[in-house]
Backbone as JSON Lines, residues from 0, in Angstrom:
{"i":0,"aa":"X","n":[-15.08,-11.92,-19.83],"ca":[-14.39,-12.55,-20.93],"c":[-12.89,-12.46,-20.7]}
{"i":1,"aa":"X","n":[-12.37,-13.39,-20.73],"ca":[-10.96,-13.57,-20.41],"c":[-10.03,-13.57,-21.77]}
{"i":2,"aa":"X","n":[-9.1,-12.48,-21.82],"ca":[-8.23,-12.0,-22.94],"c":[-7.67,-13.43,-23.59]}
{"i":3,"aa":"X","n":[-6.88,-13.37,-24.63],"ca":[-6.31,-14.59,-25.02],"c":[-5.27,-14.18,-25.2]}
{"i":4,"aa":"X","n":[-4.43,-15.13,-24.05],"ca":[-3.07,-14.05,-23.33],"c":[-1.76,-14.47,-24.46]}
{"i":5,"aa":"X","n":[-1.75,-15.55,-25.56],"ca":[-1.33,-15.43,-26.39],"c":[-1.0,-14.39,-27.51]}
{"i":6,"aa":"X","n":[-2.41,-13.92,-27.79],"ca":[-2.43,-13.07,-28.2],"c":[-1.77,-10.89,-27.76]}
{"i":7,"aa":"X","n":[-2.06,-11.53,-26.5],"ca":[-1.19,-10.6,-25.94],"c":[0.39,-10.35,-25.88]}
{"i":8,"aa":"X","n":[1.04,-11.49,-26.04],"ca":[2.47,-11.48,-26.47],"c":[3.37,-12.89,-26.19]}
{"i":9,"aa":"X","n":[4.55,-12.63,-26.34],"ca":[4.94,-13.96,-26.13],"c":[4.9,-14.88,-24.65]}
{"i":10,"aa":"X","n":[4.12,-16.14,-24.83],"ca":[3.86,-16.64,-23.82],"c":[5.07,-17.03,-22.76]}
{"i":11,"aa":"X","n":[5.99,-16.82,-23.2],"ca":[7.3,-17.24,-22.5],"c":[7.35,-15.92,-21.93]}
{"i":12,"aa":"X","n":[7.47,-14.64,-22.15],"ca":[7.52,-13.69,-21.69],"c":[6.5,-13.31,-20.25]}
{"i":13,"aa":"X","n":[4.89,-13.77,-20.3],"ca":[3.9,-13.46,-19.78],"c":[4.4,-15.18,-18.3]}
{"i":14,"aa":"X","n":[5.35,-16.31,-18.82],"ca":[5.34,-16.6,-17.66],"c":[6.16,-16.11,-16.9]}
{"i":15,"aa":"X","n":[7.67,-15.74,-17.51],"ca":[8.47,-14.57,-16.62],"c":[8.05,-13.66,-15.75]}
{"i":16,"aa":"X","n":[7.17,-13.3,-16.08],"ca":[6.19,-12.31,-15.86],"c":[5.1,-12.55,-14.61]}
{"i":17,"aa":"X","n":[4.82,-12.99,-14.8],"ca":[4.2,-13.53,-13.4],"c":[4.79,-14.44,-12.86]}
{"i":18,"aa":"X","n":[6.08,-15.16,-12.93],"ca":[6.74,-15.84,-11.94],"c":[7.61,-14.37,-10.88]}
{"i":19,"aa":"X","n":[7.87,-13.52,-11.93],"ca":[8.57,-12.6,-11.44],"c":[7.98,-11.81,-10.04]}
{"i":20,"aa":"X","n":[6.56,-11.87,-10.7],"ca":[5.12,-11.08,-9.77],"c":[5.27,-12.04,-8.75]}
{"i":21,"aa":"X","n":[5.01,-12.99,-8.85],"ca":[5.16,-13.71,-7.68],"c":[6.54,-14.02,-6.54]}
{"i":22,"aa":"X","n":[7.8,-13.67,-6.93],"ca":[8.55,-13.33,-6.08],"c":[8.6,-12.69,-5.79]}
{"i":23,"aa":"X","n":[8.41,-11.0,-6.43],"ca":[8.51,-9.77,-5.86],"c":[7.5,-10.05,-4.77]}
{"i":24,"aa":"X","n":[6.34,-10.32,-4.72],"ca":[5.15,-10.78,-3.21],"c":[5.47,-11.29,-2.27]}
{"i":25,"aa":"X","n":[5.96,-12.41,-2.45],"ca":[6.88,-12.98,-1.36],"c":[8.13,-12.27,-0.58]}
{"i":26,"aa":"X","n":[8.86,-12.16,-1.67],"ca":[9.63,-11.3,-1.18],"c":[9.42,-9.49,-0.13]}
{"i":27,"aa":"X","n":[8.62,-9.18,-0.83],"ca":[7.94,-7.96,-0.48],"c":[7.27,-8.16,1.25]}
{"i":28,"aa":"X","n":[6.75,-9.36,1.56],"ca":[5.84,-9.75,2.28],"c":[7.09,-10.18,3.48]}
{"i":29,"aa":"X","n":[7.94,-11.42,2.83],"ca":[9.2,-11.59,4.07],"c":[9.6,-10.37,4.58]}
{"i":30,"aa":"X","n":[10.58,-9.53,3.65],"ca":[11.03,-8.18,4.41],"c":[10.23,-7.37,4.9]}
{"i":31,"aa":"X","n":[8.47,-7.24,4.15],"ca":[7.69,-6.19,4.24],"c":[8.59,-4.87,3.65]}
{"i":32,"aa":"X","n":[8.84,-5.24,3.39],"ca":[9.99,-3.47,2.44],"c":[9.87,-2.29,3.23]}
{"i":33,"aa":"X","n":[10.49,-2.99,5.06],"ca":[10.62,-2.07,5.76],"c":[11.39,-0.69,5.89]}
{"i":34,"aa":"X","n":[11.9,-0.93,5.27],"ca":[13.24,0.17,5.2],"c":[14.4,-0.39,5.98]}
{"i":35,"aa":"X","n":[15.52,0.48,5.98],"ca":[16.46,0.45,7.01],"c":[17.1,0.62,8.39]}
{"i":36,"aa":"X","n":[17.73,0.4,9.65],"ca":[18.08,0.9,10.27],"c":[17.02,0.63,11.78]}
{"i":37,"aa":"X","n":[16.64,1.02,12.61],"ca":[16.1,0.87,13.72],"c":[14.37,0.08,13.69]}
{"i":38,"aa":"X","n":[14.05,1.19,12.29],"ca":[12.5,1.08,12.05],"c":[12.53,-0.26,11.02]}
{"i":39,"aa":"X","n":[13.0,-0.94,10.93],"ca":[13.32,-1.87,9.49],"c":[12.03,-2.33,10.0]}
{"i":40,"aa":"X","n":[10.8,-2.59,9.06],"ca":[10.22,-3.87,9.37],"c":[9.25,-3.67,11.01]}
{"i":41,"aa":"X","n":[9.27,-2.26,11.07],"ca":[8.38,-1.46,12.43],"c":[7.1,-1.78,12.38]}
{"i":42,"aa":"X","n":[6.44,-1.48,10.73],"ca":[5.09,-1.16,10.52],"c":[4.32,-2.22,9.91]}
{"i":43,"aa":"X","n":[3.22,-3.0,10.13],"ca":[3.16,-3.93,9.21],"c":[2.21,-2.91,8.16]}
{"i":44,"aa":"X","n":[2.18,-3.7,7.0],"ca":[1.33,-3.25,5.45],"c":[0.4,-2.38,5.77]}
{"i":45,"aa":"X","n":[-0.78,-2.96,6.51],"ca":[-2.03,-2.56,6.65],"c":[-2.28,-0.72,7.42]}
{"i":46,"aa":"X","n":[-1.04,-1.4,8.69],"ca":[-0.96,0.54,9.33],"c":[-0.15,0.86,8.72]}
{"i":47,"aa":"X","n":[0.81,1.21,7.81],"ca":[1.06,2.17,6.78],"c":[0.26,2.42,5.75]}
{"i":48,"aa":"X","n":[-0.62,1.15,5.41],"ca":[-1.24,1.89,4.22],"c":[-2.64,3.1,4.76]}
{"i":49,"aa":"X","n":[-3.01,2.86,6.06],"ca":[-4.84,3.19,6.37],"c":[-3.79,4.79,7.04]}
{"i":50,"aa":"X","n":[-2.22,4.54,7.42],"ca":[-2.06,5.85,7.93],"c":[-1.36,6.97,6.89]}
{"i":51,"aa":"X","n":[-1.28,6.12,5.66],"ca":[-0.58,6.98,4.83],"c":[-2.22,7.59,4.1]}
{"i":52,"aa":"X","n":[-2.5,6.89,3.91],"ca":[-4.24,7.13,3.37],"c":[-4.43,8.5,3.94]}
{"i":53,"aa":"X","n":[-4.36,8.29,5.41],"ca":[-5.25,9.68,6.04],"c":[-4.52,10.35,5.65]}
{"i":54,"aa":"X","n":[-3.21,10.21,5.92],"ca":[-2.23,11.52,5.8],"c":[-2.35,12.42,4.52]}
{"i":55,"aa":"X","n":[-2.67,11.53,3.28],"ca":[-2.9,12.13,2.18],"c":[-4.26,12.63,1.75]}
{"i":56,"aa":"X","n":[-5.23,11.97,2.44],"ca":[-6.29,12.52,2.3],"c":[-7.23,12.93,3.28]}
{"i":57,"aa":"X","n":[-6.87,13.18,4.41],"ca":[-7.43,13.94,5.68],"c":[-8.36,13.25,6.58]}
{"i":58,"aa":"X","n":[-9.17,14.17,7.22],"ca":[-9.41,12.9,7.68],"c":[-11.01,12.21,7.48]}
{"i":59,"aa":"X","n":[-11.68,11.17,7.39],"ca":[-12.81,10.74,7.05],"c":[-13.3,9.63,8.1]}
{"i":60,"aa":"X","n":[-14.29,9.01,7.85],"ca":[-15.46,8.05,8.39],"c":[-14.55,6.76,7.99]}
{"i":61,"aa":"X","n":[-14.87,5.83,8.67],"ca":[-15.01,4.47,8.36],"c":[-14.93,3.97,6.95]}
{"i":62,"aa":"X","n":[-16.45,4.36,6.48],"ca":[-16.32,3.9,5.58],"c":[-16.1,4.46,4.35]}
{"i":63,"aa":"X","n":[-15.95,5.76,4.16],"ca":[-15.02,6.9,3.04],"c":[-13.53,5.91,2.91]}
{"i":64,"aa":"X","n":[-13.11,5.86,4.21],"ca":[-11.84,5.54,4.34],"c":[-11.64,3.82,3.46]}
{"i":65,"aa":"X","n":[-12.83,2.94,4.23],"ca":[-12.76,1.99,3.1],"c":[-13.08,1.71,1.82]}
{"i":66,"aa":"X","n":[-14.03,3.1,1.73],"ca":[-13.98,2.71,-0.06],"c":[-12.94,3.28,-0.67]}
{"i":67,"aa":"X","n":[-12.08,4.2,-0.19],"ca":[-10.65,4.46,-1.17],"c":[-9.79,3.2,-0.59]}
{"i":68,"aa":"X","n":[-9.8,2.5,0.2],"ca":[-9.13,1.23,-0.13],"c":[-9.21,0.41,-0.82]}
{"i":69,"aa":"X","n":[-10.5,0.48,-0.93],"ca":[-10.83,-0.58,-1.93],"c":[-11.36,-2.18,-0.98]}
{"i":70,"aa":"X","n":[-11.2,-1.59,0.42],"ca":[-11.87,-3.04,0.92],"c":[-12.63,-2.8,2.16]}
{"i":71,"aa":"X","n":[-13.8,-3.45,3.32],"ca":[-14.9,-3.78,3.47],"c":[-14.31,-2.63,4.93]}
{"i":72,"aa":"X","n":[-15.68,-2.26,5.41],"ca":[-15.7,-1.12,6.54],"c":[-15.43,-2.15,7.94]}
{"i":73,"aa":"X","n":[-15.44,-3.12,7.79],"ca":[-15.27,-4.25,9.22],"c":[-13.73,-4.41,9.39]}
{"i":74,"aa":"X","n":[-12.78,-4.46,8.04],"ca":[-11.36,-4.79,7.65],"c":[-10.95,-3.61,8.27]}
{"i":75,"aa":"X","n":[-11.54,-2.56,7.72],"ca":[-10.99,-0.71,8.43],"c":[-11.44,-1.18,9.83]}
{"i":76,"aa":"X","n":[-12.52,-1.22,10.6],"ca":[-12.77,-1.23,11.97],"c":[-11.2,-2.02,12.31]}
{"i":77,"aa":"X","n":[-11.47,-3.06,12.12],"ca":[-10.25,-4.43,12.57],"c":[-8.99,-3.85,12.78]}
{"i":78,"aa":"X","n":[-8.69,-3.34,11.98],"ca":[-7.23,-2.61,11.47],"c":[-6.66,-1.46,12.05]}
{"i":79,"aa":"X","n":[-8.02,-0.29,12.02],"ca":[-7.51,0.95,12.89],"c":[-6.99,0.98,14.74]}
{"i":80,"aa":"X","n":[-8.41,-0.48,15.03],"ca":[-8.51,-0.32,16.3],"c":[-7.05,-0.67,17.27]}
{"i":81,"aa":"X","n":[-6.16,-1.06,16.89],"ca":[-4.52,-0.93,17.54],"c":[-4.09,0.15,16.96]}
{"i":82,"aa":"X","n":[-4.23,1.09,15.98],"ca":[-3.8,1.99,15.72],"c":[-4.63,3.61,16.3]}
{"i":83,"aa":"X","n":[-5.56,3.08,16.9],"ca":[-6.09,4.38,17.84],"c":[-5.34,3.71,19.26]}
{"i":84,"aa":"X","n":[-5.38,2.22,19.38],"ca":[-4.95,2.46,20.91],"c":[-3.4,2.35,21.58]}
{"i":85,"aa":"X","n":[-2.68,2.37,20.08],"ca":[-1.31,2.71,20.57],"c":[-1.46,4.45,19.96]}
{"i":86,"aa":"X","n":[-2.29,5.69,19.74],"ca":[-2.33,6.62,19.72],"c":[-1.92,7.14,18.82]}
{"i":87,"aa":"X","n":[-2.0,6.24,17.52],"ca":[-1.58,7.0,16.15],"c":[-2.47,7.43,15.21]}
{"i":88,"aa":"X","n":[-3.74,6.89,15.53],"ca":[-4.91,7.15,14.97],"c":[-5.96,8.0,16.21]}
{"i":89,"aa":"X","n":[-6.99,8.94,15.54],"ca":[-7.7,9.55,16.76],"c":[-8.89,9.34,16.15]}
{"i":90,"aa":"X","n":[-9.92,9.23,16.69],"ca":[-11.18,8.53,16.55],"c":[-12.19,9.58,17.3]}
{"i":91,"aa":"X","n":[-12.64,10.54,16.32],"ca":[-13.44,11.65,16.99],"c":[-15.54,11.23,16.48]}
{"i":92,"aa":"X","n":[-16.64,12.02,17.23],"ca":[-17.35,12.17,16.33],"c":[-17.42,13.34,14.91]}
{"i":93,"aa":"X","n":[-18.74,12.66,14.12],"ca":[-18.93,13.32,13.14],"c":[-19.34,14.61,13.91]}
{"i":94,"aa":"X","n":[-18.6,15.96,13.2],"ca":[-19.82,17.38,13.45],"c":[-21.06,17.43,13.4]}
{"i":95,"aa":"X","n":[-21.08,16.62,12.08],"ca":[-22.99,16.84,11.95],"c":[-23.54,15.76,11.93]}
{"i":96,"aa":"X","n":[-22.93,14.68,12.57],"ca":[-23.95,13.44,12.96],"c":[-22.97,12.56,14.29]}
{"i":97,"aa":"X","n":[-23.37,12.85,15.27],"ca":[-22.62,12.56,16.49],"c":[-22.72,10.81,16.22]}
{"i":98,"aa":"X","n":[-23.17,10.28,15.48],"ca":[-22.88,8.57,15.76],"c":[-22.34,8.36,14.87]}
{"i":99,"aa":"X","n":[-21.66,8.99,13.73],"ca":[-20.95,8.56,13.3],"c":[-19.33,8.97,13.4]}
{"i":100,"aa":"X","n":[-17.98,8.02,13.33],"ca":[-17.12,8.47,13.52],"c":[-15.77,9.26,12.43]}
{"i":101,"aa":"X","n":[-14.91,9.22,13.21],"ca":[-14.14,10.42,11.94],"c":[-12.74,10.1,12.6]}
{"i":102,"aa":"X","n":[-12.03,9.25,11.45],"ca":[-10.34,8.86,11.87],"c":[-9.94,10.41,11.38]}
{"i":103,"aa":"X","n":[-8.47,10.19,12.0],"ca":[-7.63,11.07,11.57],"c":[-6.73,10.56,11.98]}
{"i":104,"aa":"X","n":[-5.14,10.89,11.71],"ca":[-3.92,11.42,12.35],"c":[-3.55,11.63,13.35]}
{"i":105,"aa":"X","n":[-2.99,10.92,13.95],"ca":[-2.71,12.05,14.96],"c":[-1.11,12.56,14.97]}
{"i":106,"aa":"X","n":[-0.89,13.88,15.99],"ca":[0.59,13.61,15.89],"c":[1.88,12.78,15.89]}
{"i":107,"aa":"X","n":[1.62,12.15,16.8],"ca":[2.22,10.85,17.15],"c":[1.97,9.87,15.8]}
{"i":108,"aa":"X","n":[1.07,9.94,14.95],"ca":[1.26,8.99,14.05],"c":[1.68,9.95,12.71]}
{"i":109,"aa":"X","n":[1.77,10.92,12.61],"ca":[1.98,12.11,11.82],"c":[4.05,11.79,11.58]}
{"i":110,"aa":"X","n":[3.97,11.43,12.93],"ca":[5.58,11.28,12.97],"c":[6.07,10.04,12.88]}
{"i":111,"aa":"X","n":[5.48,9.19,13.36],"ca":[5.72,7.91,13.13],"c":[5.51,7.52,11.71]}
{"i":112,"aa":"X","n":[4.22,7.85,10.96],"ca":[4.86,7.55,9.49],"c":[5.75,8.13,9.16]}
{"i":113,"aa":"X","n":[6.29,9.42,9.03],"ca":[7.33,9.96,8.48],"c":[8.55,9.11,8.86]}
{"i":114,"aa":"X","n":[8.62,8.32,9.86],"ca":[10.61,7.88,10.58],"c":[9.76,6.68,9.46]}
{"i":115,"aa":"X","n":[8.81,5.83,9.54],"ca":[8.58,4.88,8.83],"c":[8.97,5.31,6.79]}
{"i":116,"aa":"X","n":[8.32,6.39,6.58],"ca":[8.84,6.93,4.85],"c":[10.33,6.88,4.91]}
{"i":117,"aa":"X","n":[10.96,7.5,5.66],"ca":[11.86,7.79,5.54],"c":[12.72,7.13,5.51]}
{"i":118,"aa":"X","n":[12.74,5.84,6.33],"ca":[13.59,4.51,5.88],"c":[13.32,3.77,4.62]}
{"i":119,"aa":"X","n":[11.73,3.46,4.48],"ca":[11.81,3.16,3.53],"c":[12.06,3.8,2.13]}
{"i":120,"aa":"X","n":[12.28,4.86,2.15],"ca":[13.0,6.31,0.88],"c":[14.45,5.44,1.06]}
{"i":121,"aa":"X","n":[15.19,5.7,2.18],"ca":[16.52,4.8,1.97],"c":[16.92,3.49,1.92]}
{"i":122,"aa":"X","n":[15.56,2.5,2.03],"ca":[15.86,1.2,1.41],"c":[15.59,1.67,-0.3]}
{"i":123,"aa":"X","n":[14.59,2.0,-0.4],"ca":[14.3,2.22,-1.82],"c":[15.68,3.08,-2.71]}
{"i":124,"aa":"X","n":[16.49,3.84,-1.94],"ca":[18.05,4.11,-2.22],"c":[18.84,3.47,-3.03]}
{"i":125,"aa":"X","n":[18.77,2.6,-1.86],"ca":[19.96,1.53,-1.58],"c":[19.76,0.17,-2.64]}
{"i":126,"aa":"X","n":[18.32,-0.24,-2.97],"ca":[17.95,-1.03,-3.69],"c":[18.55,-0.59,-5.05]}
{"i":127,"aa":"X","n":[18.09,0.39,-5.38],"ca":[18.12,1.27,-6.99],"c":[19.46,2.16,-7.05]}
{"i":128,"aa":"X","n":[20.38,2.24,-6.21],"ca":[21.46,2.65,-6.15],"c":[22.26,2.7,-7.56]}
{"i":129,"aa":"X","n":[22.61,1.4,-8.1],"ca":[22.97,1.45,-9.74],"c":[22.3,1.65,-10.74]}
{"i":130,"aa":"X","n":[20.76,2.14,-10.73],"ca":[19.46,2.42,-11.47],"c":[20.28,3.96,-11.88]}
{"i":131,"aa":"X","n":[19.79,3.92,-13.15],"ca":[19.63,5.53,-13.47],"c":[18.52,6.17,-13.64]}
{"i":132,"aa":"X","n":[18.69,7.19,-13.07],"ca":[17.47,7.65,-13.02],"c":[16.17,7.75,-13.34]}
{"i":133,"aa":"X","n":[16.64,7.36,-14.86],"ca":[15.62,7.37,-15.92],"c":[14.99,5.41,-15.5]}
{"i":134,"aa":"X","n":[15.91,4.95,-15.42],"ca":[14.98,3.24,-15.07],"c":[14.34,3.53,-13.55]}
{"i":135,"aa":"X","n":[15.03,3.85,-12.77],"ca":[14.11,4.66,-11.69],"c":[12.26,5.14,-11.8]}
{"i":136,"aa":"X","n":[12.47,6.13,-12.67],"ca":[11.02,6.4,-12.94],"c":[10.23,5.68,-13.91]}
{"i":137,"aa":"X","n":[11.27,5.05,-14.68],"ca":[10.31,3.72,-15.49],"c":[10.08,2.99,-14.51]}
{"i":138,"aa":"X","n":[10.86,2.52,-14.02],"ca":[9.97,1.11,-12.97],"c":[8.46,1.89,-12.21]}
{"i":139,"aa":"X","n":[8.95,2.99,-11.51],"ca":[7.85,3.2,-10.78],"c":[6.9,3.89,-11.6]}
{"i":140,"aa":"X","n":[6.88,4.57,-12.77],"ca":[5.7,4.04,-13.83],"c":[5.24,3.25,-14.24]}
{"i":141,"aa":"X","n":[6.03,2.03,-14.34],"ca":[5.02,0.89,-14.77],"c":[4.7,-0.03,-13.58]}
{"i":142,"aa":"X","n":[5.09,0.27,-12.71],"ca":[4.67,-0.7,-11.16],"c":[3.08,0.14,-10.69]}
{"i":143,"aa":"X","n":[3.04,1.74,-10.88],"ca":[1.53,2.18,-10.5],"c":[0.79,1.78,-12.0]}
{"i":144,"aa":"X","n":[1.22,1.97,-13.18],"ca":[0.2,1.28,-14.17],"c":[0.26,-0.1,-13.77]}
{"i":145,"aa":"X","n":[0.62,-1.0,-12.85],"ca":[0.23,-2.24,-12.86],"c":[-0.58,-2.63,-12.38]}
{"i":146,"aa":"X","n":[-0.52,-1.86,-10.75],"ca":[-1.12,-2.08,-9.61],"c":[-2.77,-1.11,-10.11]}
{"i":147,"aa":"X","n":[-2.44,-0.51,-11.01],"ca":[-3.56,0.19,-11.36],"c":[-4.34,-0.8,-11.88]}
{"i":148,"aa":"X","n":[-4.12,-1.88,-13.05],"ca":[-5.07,-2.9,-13.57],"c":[-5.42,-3.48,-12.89]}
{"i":149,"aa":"X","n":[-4.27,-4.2,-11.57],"ca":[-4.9,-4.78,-10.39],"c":[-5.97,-4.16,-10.0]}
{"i":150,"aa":"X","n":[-6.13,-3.23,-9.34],"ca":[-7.23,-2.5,-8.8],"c":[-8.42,-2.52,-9.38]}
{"i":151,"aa":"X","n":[-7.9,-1.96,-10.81],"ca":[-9.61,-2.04,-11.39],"c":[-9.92,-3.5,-11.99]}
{"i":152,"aa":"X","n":[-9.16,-4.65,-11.61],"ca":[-9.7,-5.7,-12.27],"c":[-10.06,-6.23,-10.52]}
{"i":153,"aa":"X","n":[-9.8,-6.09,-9.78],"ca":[-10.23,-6.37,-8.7],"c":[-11.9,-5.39,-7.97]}
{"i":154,"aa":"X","n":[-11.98,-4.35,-8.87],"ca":[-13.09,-2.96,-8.62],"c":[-14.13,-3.91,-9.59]}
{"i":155,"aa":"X","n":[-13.77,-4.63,-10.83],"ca":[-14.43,-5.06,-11.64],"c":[-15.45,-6.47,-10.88]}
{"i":156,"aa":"X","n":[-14.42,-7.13,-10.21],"ca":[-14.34,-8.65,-9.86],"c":[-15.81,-8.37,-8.55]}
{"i":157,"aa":"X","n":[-15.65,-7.52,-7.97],"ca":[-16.58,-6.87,-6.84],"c":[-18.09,-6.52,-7.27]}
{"i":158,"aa":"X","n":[-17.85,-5.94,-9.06],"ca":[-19.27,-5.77,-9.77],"c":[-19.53,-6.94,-10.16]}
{"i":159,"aa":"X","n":[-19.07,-8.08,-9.92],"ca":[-19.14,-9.27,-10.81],"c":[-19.04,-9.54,-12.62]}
{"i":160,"aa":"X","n":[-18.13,-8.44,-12.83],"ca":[-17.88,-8.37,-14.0],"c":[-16.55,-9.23,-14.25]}
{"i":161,"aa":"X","n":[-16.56,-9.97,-15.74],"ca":[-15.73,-10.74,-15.65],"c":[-15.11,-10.57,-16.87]}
């Protein structure tokens, strides 16, 4: 059942609103919101997100790894496999089931995301530079409550719930 987005607030507001969404994407997507300096624009989306993943949550299977993405164990195969063979990803067996496999980290990619955070920490600077602090952590509160509805209306869209 689809809300009645009127009712949700002013319709002039809700097209701002997603015209806005839609440049930040584009935009986001041209620069890739590489950061600054040597690494600008190093990493594309996909290997920062599957290497920041491990980094934060250690290391797992295939498909562990794609269901906290939120997308299909063939997209993870596709994706990792330049990232084990430029040596930033390591691709071991399972302990207790030798056919299945087990990403991780490796050093080399341990460090390479970090020069990759770390620019982008100082684009993200440099952007918000006249932000005070306090709009600082509002934005990035309401940018993870956003991406959060995304998610679960996209977690929903997968149950065929509508």
């Amino acid at each position: 059942m689809t809300p009645d987005l009127t009712a949700v607030g002013d319709t002039g507001l809700l097209d701002t609103l997603q015209h806005e969404v839609a440049l930040f994407a584009r935009r986001a997507e041209q620069t890739r919101l590489g950061g600054v300096g040597q690494v600008r624009n190093s990493m594309d989306r996909a290997a920062y997100l599957l290497l920041n993943r491990l980094d934060k949550e250690g290391p797992m299977g295939v498909k562990a790894l794609a269901a906290s993405m939120g997308i299909d164990s063939s997209t993870v195969t596709r994706q990792v496999a330049p990232l084990v063979d430029s040596g930033l990803v390591t691709r071991t067996s399972h302990p207790d089931d030798g056919r299945a496999v087990v990403l991780q980290l490796s050093p080399r990619g341990q460090a390479r995301l970090e020069e990759v955070r770390e620019s982008r920490r100082q684009l993200m600077a440099e952007l918000t530079q006249d932000w005070a602090p306090e709009e600082r952590e509002a934005f990035c509160a309401l940018l993870t409550r956003f991406n959060g509805a995304l998610s679960a209306r996209m977690a929903g869209h997968d149950r065929g719930d509508s």
